[in-house]
CSV table of C-alpha atoms in Angstrom, one decimal:
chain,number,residue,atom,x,y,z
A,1,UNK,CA,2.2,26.8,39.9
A,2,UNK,CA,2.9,24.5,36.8
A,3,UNK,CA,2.7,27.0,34.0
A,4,UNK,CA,4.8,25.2,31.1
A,5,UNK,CA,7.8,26.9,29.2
A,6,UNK,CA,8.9,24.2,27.3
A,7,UNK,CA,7.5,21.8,24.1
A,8,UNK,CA,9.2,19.0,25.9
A,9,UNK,CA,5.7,18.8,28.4
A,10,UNK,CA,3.6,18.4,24.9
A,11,UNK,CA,3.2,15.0,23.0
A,12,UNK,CA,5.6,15.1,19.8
A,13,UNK,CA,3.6,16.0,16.7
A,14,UNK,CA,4.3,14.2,13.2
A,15,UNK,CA,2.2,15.6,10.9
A,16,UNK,CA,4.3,14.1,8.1
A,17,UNK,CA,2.4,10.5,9.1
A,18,UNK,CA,-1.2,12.4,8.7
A,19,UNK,CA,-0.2,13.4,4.8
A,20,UNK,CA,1.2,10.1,4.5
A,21,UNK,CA,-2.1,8.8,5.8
A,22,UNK,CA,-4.1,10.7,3.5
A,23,UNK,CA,-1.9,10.3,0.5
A,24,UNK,CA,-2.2,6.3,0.7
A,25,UNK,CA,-5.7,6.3,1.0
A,26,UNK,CA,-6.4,8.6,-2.0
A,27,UNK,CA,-4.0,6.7,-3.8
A,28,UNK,CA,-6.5,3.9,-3.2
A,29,UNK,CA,-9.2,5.5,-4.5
A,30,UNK,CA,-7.8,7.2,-7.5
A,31,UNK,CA,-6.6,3.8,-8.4
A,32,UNK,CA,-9.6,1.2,-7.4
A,33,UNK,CA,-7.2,-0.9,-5.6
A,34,UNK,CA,-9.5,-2.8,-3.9
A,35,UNK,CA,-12.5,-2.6,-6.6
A,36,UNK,CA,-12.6,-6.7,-6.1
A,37,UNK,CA,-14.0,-5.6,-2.3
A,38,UNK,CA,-16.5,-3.4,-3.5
A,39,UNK,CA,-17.4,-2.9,0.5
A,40,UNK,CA,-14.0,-2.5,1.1
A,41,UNK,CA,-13.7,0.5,-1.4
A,42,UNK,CA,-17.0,2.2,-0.5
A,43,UNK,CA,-15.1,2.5,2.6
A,44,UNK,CA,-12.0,3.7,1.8
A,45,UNK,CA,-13.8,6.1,-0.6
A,46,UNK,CA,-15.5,7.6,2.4
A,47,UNK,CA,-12.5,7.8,4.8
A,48,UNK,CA,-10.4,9.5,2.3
A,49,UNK,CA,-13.3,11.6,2.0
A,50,UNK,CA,-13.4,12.2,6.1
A,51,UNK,CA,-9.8,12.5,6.1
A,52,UNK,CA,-9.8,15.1,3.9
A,53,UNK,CA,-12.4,17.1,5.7
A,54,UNK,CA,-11.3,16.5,8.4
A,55,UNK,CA,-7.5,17.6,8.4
A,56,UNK,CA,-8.6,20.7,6.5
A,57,UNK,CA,-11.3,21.1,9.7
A,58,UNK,CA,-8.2,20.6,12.4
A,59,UNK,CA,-6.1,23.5,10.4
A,60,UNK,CA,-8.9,25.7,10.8
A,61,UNK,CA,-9.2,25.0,14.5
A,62,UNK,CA,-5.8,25.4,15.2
A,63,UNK,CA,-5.2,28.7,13.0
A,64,UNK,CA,-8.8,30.0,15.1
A,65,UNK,CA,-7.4,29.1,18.1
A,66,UNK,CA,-4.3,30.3,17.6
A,67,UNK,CA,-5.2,33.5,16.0
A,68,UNK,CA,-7.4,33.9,19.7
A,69,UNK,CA,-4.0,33.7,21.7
A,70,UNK,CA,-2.4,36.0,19.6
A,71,UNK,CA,-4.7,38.6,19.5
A,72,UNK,CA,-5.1,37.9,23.5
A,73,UNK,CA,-2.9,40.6,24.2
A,74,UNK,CA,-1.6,38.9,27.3
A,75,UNK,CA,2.3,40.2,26.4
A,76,UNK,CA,0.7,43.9,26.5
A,77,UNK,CA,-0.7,43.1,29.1
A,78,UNK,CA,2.3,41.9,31.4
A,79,UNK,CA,4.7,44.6,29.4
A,80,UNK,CA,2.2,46.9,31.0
A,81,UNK,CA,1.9,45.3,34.6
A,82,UNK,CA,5.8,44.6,34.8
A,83,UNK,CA,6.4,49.1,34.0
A,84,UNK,CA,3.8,50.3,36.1
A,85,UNK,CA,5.0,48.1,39.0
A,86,UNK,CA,8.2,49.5,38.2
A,87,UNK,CA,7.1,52.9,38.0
A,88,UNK,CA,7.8,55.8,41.0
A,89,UNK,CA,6.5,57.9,38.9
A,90,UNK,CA,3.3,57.7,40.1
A,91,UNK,CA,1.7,57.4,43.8
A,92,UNK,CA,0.9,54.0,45.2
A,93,UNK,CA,-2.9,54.6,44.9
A,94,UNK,CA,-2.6,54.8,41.4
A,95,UNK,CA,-0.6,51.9,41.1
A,96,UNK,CA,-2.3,49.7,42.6
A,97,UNK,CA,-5.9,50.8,40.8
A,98,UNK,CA,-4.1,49.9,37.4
A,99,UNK,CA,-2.0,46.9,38.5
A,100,UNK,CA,-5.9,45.7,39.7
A,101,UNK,CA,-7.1,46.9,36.3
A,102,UNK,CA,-4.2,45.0,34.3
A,103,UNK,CA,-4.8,41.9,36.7
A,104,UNK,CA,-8.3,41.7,35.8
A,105,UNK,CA,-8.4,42.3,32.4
A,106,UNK,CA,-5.4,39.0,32.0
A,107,UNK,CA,-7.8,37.0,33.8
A,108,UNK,CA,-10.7,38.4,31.3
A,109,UNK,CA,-8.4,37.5,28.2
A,110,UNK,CA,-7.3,34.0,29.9
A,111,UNK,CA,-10.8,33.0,29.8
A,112,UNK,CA,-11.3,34.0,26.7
A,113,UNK,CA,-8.9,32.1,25.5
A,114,UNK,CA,-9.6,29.0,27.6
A,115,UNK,CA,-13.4,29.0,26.4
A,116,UNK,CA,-11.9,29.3,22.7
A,117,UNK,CA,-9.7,26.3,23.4
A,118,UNK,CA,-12.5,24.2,25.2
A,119,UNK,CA,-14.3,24.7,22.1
A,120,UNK,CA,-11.0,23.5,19.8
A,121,UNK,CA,-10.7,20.2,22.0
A,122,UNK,CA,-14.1,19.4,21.5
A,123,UNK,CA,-13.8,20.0,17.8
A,124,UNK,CA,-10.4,18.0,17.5
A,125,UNK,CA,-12.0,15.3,19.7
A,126,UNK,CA,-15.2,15.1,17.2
A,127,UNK,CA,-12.7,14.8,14.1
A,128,UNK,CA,-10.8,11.9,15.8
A,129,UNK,CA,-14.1,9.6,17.4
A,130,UNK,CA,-15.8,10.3,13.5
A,131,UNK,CA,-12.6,8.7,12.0
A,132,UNK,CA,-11.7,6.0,14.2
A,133,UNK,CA,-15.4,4.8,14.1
A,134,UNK,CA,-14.8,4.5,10.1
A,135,UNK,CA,-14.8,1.0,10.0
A,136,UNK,CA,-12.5,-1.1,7.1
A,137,UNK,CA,-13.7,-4.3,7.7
A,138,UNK,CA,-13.6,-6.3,3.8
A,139,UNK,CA,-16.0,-9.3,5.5
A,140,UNK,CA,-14.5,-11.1,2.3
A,141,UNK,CA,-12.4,-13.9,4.4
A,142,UNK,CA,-14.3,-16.6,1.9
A,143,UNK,CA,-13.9,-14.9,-1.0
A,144,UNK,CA,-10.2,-14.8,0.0
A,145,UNK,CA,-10.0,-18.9,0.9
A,146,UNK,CA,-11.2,-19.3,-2.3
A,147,UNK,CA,-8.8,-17.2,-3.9
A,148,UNK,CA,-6.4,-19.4,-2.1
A,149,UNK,CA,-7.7,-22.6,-3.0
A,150,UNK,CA,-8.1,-21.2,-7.1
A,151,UNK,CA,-4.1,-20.5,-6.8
A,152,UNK,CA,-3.1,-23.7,-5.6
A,153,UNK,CA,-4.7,-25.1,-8.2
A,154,UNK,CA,-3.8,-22.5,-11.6
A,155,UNK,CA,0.0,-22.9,-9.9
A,156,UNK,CA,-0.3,-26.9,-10.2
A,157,UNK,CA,-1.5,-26.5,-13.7
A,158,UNK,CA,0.9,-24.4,-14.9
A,159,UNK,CA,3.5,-26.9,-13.5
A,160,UNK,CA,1.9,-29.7,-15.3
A,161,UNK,CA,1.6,-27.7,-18.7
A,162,UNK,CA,5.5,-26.8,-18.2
A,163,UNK,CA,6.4,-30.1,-17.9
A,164,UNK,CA,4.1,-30.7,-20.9
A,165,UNK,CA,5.3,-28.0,-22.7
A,166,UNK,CA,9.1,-29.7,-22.3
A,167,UNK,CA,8.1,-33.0,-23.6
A,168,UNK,CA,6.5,-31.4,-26.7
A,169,UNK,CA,9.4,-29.7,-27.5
A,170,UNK,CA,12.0,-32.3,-27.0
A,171,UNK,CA,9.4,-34.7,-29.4
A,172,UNK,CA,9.7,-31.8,-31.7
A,173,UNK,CA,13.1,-31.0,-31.9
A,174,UNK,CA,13.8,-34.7,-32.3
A,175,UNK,CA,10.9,-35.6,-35.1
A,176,UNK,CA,12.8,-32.3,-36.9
A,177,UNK,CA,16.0,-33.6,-36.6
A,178,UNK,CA,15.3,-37.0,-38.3
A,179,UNK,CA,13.1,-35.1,-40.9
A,180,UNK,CA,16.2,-33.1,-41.9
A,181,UNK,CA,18.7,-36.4,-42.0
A,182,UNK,CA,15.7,-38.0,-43.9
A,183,UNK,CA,15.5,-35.4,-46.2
A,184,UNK,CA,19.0,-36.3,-47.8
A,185,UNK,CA,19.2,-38.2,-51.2
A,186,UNK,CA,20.5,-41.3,-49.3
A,187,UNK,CA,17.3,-41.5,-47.1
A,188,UNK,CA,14.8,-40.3,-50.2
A,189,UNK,CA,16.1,-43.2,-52.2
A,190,UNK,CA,15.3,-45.4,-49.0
A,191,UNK,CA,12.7,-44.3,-48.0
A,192,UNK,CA,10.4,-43.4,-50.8
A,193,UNK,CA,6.9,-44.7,-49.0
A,194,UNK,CA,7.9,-45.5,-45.8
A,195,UNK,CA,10.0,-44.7,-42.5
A,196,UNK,CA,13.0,-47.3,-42.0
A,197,UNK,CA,12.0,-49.9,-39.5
A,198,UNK,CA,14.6,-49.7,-36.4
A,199,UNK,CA,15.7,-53.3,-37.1
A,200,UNK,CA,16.5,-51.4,-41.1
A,201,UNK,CA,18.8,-49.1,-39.5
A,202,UNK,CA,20.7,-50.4,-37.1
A,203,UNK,CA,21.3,-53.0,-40.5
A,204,UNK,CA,22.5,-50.2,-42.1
A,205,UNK,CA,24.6,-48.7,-39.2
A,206,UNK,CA,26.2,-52.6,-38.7
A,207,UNK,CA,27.1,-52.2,-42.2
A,208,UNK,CA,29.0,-48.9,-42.2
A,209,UNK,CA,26.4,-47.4,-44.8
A,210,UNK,CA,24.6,-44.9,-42.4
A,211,UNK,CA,26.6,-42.8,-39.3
A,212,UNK,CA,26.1,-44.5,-36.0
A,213,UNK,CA,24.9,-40.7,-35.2
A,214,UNK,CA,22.2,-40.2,-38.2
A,215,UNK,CA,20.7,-43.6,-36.5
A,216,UNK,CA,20.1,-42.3,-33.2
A,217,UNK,CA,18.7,-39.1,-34.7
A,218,UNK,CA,16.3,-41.7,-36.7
A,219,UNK,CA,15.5,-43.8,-33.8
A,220,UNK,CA,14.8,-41.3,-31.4
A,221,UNK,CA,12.3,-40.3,-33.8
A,222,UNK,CA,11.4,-43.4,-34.3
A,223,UNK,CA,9.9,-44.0,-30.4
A,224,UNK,CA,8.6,-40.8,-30.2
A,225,UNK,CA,6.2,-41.1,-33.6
A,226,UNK,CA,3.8,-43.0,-32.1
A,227,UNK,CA,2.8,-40.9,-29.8
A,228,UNK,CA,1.6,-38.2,-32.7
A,229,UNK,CA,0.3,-40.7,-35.4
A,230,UNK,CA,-1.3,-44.5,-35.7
A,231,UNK,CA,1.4,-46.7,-36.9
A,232,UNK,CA,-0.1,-49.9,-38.7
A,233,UNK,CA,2.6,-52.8,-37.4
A,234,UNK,CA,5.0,-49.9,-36.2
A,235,UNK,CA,5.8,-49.5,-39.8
A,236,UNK,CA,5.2,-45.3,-40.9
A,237,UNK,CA,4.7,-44.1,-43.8
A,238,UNK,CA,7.2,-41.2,-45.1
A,239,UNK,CA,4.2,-38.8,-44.9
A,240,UNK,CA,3.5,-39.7,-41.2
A,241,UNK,CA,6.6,-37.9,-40.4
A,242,UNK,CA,5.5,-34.6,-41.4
A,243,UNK,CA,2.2,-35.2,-40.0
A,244,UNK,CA,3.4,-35.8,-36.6
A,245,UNK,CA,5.8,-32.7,-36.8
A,246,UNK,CA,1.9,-31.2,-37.6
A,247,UNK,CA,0.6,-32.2,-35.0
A,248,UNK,CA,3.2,-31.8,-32.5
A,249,UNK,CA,3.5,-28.1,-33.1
A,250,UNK,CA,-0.3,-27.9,-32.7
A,251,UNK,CA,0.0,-29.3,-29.4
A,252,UNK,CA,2.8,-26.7,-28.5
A,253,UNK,CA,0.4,-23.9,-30.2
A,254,UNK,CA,-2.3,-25.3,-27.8
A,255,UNK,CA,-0.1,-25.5,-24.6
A,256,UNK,CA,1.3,-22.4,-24.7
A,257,UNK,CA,-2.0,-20.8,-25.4
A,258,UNK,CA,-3.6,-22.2,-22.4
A,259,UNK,CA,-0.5,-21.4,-20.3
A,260,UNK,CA,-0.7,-17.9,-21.0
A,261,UNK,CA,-4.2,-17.9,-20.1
A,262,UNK,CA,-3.2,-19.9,-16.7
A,263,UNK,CA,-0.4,-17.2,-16.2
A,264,UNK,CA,-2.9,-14.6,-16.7
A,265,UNK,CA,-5.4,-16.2,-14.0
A,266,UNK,CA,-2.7,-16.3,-11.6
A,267,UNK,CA,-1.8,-12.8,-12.2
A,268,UNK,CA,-5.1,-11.7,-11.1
A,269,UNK,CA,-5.5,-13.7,-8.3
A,270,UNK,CA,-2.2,-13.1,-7.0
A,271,UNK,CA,-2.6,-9.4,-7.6
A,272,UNK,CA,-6.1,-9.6,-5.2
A,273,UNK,CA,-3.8,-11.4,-2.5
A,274,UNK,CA,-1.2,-9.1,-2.9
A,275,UNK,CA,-3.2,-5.7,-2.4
A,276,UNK,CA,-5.2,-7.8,0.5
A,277,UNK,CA,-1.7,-8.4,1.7
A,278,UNK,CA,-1.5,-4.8,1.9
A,279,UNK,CA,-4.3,-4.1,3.9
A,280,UNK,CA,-2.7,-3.8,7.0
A,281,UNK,CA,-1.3,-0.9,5.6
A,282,UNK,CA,-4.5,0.8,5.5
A,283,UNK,CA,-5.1,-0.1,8.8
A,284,UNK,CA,-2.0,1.5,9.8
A,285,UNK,CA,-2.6,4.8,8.3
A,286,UNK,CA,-5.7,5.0,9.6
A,287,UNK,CA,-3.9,4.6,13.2
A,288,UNK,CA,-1.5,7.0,12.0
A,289,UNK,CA,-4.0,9.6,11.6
A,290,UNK,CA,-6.0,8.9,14.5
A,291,UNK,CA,-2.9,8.8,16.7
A,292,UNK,CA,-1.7,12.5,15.2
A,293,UNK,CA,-5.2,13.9,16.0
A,294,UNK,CA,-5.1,12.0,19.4
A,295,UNK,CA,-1.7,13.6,19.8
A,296,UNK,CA,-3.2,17.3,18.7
A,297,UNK,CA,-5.9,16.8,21.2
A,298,UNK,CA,-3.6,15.9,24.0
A,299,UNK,CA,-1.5,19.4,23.7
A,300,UNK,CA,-5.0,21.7,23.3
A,301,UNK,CA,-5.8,19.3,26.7
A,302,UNK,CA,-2.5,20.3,28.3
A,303,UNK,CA,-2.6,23.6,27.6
A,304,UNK,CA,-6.2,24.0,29.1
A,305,UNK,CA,-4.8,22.3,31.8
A,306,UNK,CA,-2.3,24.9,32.3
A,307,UNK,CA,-4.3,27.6,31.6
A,308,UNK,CA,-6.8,27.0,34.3
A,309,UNK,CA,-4.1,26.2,36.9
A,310,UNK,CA,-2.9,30.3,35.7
A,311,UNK,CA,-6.5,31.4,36.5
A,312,UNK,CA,-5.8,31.1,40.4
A,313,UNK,CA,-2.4,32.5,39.9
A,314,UNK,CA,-1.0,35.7,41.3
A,315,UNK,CA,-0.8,38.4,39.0
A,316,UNK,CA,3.4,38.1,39.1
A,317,UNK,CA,2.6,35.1,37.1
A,318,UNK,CA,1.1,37.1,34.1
A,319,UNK,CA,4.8,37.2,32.3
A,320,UNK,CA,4.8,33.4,32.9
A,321,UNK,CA,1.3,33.0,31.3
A,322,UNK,CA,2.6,34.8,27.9
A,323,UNK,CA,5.3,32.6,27.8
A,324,UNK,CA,2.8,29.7,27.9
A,325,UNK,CA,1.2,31.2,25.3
A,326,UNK,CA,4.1,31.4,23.0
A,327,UNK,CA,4.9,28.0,23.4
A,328,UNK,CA,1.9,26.3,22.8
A,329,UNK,CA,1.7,29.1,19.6
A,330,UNK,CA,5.1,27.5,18.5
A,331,UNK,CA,3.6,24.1,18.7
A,332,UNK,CA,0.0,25.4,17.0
A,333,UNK,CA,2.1,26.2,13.6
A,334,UNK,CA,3.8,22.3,13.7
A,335,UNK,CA,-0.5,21.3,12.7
A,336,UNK,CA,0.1,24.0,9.7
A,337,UNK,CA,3.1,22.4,8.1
């Protein structure tokens, strides 16, 4: 006899990774996550759909099939068998007639039980082949090279128009500087029509009229005007100043504009990797829940297995039987929680 009295002889349930399961994948469809797959989704949108149905469908097998143990009457049964064995207060005939009675009508229940629990394993068994034949493959592996290849690219941009976009503004802030020592009523007198020549300043610097650091404000400027407006044999007028100061913050306008819309490529495609990144985790769950049911199927197997090894046991075995019963009943109400 191998009638089991312990959970330890059942697989450990973890029902906890079955919500988990079906919580990620709702979460997926409630959300679109992968809406850039539309395959991908279709899929998901029908496995959350299965999973749903179906881990409603395993609580109503287990509660059936546990309701059928309960109401077995097997613990009657053996209260009955164990007192009338007991009993000298009535003659052996009699004894034995009901002790036969008692021993038949446990072997009735057990295989009433056992049929209702064949039927549960074939049930649980259906849920888990119908899932784990859901399959998630995205076929998208090109659309996701060139997703790649797109990054690469948008992230060498954006280096290029940051680097760009540092130039500009150290032309800038340089062109504004010497505008605003140019703008003083030294430099207005000097320079009425046109810039000062650098030859003209460093003249004036030699001569102690003009700071040595006003001059590098206004030759910095100087080499960097060019590059904003056409100078007519290097000599600028006073008005080319402002228009390169124009133009300079038009070109920074410009920049960031397209860096934004850079950035905002890259966000999208990075997103797409990242939640293809988190496939796997799909994958997972869906092992997660196939495992669980595999791991519900494997105690309703056990405890057939047990059951049938009790239908060629001896009728002192009926108190051993209930105990089996309660024990798989304790682990019945885990699928509940």
């Amino acid at each position: 006899m191998n009638g089991i009295t312990s959970l330890n002889l059942y697989p450990s349930l973890n029902m906890t990774a079955i919500q988990s399961a079906m919580s990620l994948f709702n979460q997926v469809v409630s959300s679109n996550y992968y809406v850039f797959l539309p395959g991908l989704q279709e899929r998901v949108v029908a496995g959350s759909a299965m999973m749903n149905r179906h881990g409603r469908a395993l609580v109503v097998e287990v509660m059936k099939l546990e309701v059928k143990i309960s109401n077995s009457g097997i613990g009657d049964i053996a209260a009955q068998y164990r007192e009338l064995s007991e009993s000298n207060a009535v003659t052996e005939a009699v004894k034995s007639k009901g002790m036969e009675s008692l021993y038949f009508l446990s072997k009735k229940r057990l295989l009433s039980v056992i049929t209702k629990a064949e039927e549960t394993r074939l049930a649980v068994h259906a849920l888990k082949q119908e899932f784990n034949a859901l399959s998630l493959d995205h076929y998208a592996s090109e659309l996701l090279d060139y997703d790649e290849s797109r990054l690469k690219i948008l992230h060498a941009r954006e280096a290029s128009l940051q680097t760009q976009r540092e130039k500009i503004v150290a032309d800038l802030q340089a062109l504004k500087a010497a505008d605003a020592v140019l703008g003083t009523d030294f430099w207005l007198e000097q320079t009425k029509s046109l810039l000062p020549t650098p030859e003209e300043v460093e003249l004036l610097v030699s001569i102690a009229i003009v700071p040595k650091v006003d001059a590098q404000i206004i030759q910095l400027a100087l080499q960097r005007l060019g590059q904003y407006v056409d100078l007519i044999a290097e000599v600028a007028k006073r008005s080319s100043l402002a228009q390169a100061i124009m133009k300079a913050s038009g070109k920074l306008t410009a920049n960031t504009r397209e860096r934004l819309d850079n950035q905002e490529k890259i966000q999208v495609l990075q997103a797409r990797k990242e939640r293809v990144e988190a496939y796997d985790c799909l994958l997972e769950a869906k092992a997660q829940w196939v495992g669980q049911v595999g791991n519900v199927l494997e105690c309703v197997e056990i405890f057939l297995r047990e059951c049938r090894l009790f239908q060629t046991a001896e009728a002192v075995e009926m108190r051993r039987l209930y105990d089996h019963f309660l024990t798989f009943e304790q682990m019945l109400r885990q699928v509940r929680v």
